[in-house]
Coordinates of C-alpha atoms and ligand atoms in Angstrom, one line a residue:
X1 CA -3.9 0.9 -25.3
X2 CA -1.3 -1.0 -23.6
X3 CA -0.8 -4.3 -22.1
X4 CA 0.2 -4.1 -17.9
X5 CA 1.1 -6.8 -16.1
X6 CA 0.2 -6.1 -12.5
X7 CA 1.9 -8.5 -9.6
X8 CA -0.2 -8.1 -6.5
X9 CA -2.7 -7.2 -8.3
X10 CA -5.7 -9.0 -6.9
X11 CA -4.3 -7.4 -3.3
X12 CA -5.6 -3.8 -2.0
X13 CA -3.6 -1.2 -3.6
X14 CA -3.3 -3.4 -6.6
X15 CA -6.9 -4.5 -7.6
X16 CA -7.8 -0.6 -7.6
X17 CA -4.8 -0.3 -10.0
X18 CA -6.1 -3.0 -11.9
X19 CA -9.4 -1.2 -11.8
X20 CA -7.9 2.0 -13.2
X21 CA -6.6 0.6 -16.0
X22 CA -9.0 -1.2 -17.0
X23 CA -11.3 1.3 -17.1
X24 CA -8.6 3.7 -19.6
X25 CA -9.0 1.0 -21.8
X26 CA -5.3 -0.8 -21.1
X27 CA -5.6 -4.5 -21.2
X28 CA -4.4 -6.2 -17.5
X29 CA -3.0 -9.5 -16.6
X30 CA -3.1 -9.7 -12.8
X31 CA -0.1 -11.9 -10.8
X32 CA -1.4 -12.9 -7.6
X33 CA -0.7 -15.9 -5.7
X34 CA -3.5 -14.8 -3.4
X35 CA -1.8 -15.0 -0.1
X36 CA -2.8 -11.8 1.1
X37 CA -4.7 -10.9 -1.9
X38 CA -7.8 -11.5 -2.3
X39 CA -9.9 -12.8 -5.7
X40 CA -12.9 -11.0 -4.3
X41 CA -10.7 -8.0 -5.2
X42 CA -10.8 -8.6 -8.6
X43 CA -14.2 -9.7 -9.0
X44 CA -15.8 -7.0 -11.1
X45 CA -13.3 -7.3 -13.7
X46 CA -13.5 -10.9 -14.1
X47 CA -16.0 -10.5 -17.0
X48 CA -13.4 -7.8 -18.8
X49 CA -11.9 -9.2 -22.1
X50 CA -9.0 -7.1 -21.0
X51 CA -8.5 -8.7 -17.9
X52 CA -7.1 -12.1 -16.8
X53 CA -5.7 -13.2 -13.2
X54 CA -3.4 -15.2 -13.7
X55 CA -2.7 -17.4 -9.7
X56 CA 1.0 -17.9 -9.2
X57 CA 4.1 -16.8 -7.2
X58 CA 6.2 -13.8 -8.9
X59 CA 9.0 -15.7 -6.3
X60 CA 9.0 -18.8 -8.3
X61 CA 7.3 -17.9 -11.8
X62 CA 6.1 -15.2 -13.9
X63 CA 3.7 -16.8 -16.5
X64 CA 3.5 -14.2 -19.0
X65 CA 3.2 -14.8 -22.9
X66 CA 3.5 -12.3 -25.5
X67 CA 4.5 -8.5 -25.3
X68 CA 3.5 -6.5 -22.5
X69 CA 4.4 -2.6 -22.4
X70 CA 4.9 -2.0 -19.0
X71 CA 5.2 -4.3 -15.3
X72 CA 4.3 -2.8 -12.2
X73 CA 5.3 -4.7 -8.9
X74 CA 2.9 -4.5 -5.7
X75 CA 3.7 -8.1 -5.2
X76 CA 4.4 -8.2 -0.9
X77 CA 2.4 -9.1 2.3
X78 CA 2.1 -5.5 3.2
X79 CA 0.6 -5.8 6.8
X80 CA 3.3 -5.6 9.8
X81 CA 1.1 -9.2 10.9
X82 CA 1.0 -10.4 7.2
X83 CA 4.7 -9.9 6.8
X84 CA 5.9 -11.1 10.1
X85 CA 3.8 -14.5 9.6
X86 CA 5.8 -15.2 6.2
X87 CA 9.3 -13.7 6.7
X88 CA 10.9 -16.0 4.4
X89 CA 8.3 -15.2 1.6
X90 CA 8.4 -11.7 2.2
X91 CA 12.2 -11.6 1.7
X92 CA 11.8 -14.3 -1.5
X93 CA 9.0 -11.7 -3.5
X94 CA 11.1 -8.6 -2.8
X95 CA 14.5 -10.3 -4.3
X96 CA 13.6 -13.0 -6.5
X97 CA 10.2 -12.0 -7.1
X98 CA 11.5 -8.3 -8.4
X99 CA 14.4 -10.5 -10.6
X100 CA 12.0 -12.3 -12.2
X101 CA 9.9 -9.1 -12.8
X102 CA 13.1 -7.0 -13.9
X103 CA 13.5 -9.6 -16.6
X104 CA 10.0 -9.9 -18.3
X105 CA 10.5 -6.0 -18.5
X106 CA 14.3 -5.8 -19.7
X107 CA 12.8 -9.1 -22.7
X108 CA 9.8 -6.8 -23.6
X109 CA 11.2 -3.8 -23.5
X110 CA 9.1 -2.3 -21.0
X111 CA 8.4 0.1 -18.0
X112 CA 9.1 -1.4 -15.0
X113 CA 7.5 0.7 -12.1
X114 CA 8.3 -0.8 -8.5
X115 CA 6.0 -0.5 -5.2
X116 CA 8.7 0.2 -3.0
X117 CA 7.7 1.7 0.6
X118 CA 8.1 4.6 3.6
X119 CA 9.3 1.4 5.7
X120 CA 13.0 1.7 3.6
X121 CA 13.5 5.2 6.1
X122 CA 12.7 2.9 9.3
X123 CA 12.5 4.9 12.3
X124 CA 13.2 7.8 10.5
X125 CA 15.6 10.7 12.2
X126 CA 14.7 12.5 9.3
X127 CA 11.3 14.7 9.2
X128 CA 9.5 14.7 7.2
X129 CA 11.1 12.2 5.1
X130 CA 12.8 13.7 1.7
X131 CA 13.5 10.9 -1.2
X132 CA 17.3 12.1 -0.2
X133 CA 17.3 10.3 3.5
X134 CA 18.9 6.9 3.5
X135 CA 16.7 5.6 6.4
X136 CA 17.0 4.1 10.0
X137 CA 16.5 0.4 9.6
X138 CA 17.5 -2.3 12.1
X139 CA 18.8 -4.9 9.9
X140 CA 18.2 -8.0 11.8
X141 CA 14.8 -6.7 13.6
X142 CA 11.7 -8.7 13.3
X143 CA 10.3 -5.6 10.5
X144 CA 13.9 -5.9 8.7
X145 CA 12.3 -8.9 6.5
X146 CA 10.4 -6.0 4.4
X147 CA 12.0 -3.3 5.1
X148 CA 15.3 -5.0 3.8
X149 CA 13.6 -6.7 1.0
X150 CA 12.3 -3.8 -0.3
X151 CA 15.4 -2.0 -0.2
X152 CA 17.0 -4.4 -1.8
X153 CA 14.4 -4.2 -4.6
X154 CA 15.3 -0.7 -4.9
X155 CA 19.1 -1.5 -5.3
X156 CA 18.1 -4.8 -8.1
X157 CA 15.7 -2.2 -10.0
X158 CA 18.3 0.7 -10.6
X159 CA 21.3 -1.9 -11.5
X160 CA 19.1 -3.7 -14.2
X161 CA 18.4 0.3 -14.5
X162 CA 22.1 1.1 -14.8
X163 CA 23.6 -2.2 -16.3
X164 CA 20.7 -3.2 -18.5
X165 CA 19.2 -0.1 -19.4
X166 CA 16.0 -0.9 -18.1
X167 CA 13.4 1.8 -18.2
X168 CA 12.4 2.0 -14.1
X169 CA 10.4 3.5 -11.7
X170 CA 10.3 3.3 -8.0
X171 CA 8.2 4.6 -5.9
X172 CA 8.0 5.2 -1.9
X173 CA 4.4 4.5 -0.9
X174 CA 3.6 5.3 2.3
X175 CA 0.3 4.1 4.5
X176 CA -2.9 4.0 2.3
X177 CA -6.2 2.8 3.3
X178 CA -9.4 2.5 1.4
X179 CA -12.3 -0.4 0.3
X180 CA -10.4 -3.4 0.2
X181 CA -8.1 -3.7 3.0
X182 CA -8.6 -7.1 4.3
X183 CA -11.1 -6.5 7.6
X184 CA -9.1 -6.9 10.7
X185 CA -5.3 -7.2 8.1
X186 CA -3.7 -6.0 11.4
X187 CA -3.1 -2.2 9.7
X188 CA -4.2 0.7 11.9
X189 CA -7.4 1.5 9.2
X190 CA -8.8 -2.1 9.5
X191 CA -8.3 -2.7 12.7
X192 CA -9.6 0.5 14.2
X193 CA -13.1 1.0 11.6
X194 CA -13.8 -3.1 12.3
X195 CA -13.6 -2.6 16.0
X196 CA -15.5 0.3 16.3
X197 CA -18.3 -0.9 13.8
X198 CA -18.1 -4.5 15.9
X199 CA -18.3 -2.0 19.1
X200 CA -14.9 -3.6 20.4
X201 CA -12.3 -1.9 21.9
X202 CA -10.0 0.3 19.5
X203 CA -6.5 -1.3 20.2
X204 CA -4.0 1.7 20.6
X205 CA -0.7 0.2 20.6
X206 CA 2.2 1.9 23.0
X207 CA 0.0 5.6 24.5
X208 CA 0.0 6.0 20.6
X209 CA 2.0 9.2 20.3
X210 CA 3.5 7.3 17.1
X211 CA 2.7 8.9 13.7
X212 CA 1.4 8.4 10.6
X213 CA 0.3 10.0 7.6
X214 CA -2.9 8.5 5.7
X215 CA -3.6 8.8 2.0
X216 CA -6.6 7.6 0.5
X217 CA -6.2 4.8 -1.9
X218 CA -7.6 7.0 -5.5
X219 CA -5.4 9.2 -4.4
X220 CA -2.4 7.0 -4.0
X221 CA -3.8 5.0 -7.6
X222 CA -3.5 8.2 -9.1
X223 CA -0.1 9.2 -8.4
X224 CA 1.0 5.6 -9.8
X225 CA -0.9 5.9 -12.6
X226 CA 0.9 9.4 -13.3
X227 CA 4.4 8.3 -12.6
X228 CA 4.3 5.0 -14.8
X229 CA 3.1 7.5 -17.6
X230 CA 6.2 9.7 -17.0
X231 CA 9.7 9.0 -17.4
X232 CA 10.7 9.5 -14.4
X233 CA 13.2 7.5 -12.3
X234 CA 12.5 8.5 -8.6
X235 CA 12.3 7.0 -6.2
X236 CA 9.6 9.4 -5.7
X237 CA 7.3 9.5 -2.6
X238 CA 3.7 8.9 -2.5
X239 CA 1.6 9.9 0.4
X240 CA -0.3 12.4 2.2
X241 CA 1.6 14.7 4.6
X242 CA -1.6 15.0 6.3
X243 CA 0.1 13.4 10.1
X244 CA -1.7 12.2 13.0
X245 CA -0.8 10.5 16.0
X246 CA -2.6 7.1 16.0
X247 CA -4.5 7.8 19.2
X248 CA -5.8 10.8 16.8
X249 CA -6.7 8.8 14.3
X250 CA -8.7 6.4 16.6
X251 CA -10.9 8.8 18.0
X252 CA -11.6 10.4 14.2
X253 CA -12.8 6.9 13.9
X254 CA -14.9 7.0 16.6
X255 CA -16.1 10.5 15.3
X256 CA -16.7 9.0 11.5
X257 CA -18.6 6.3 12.6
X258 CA -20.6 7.1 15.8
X259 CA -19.3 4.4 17.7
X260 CA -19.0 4.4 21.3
X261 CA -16.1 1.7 21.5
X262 CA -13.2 2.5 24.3
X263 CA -9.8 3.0 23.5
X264 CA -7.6 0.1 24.8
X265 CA -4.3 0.4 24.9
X266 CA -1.6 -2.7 23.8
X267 CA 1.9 -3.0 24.0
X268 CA 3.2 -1.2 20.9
X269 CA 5.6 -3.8 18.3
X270 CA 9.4 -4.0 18.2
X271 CA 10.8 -1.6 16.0
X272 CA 7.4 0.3 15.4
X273 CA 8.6 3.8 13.8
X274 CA 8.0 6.7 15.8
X275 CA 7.0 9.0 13.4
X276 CA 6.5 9.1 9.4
X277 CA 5.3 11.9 7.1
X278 CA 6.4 12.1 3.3
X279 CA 7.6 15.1 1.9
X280 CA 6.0 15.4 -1.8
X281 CA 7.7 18.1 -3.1
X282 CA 9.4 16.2 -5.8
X283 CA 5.7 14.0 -6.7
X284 CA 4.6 17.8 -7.1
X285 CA 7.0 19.3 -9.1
X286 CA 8.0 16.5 -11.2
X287 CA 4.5 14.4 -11.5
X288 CA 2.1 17.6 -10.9
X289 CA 0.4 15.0 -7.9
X290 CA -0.8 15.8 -4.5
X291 CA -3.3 13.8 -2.8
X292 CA -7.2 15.7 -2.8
X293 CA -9.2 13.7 -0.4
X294 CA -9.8 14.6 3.5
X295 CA -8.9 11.9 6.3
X296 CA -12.6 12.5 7.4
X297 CA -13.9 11.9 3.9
X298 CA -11.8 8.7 3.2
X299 CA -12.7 7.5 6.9
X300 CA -16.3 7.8 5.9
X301 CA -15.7 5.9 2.3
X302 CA -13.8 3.5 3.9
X303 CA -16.2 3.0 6.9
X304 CA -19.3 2.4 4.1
X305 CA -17.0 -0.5 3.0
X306 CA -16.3 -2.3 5.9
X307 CA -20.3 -1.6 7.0
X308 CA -21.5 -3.4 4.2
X309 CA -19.3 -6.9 4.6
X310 CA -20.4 -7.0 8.5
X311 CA -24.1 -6.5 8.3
X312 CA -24.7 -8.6 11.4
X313 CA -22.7 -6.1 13.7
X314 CA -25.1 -3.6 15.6
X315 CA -23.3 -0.9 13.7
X316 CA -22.7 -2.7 10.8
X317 CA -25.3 -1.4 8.2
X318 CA -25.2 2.8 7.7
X319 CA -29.1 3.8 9.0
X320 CA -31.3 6.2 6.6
X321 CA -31.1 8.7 9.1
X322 CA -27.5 9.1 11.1
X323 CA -24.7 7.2 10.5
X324 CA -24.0 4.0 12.1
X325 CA -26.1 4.8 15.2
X326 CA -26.4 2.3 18.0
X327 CA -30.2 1.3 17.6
Ligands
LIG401 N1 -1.5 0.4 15.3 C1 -2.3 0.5 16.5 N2 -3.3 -0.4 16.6 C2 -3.6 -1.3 15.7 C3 -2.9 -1.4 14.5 C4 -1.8 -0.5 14.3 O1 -2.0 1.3 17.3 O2 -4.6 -2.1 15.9 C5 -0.4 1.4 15.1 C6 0.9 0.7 14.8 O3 1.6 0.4 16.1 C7 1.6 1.8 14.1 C8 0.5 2.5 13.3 O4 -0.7 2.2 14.0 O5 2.2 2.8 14.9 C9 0.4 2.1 11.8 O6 0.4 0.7 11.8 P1 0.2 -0.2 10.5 O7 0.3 -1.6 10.9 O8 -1.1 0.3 9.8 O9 1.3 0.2 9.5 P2 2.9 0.6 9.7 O10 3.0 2.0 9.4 O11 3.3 0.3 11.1 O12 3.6 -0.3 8.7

């Protein structure tokens, strides 16, 4: 058994890494200043002996006592929106908040695994993107606050690596969804499965062309779980090359849950990358990971989610018989 402190943990990706360990028998004390994270998140382990939450800001304090064995850091706003409304904050958890983080690690002695992201290639000229590619990032653009802080993260996590033999990891997630993203967060997942269930119009932003590539959240939890067990360095990405144009990816939402919602089209955001797919040949080779789970089947899980917080919606509650059906 070991003793993980989690930052962000009460956020999406986090509270299912939370879960994870818990349920292996480590013992977790969650970081979360519950800005973007939720304590809903955490709920079902709030009853755990082995896990505490623990409500405060990585940026400014990181109230920890006794050993821990290793500190993973998802602490960020991680929705373009979420990140855009608190620039400054953004910029504060990535430096400071990862300093502060370095150090508990580098005074216990212990693994240090970093949530870095696909948003350090930019608009990538590079595809699909290999740990190799240095990136495409405007930095003074509106998305440069976490794109920059988390690249900076990246350089503070292999010096304490380099200058303070500090046993790191980082690793290059790129888009997940799953239960848990905040409804509506402004990601493509939320947005899209809440309008359609709510019957609104699925905002497209630009004629959606754009690209991404979706990986289902166990999947994603599974490759962090396997790198913070290895020794390896990275950066290492972690995603599924699975790519789809967004306006693909709206109508599979339409498909997954019956809704008859029109595609609208918005203007698309400054600096939105054009395309992004991860290469995974080093998360394969080295970490023996690939993701396993269908974009239909995690569309479908996810959909069940959101369906059961919005109940009031017309196709807000799965029916015995079809899906999410109109009557
Ligand atoms: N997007 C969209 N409509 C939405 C939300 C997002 O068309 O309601 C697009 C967005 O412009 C981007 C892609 O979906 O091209 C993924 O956006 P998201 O905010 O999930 O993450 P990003 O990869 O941009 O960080």
């Amino acid at each position: 058994m070991s003793r993980v402190v989690v930052a962000g943990g009460a956020g999406f990706l986090g509270s299912h890494l939370c879960d994870r360990l818990v349920a292996r028998g480590d013992e977790v004390v969650c970081i979360d200043d519950l800005s973007t994270g939720r304590a809903d998140n955490v709920r079902q382990l709030d009853a755990h002996a082995a896990f505490t939450l623990v409500v405060a800001d990585v940026s400014a304090e990181v109230p920890v006592d006794g050993g821990v064995d290793a500190v993973c850091h998802l602490a960020s706003p991680a929705s373009p929106p979420a990140y855009l409304e608190r620039p400054l904050e953004t910029l504060a958890v990535g430096s400071e908040g990862t300093r502060r983080l370095l150090e508990l690690a580098e005074r216990c002695g212990a693994r240090f695994l970093l949530a870095s992201t696909s948003e350090v290639y930019g608009d990538p000229t590079v595809h699909p993107q290999v740990e190799t590619y240095r990136g495409n990032v405007d930095p003074v653009g509106p998305r440069s606050v976490y794109d920059e802080a988390k690249r900076f993260a990246e350089a503070l996590t292999m010096a304490h690596h380099r200058v303070r033999d500090v046993d790191v990891a980082i690793v290059r997630i790129f888009n997940t969804y799953g239960p848990r993203l905040t409804p509506g967060d402004g990601r493509v997942v939320s947005n899209f499965v809440v309008q359609a269930l709510a019957g609104e119009p699925i905002t497209v932003y630009g004629d959606g062309s754009q690209t991404r590539s979706l990986c289902y959240v166990d999947d994603e939890v599974r490759g962090l779980l396997s790198i913070l067990d290895s020794s390896l360095t990275g950066p290492v990405n972690l995603g599924n090359p699975d790519e789809r144009t967004v306006l693909e990816l709206a109508q599979l939402v339409l498909e997954v849950t019956g809704s008859t919602s029109e595609i609208a089209f918005a203007a698309l955001p400054t600096d939105d990358p054009t395309r992004r797919c991860p290469d995974i040949t080093l998360a394969r080779r080295e970490l023996g990971w690939e993701p396993s789970v269908p974009i239909a089947e995690g569309l479908s899980r996810t959909t069940d989610y959101f369906a059961a917080l919005m109940p009031s919606h017309p196709l807000g509650r799965p029916s015995t018989g079809g899906r999410h059906t109109n009557g």
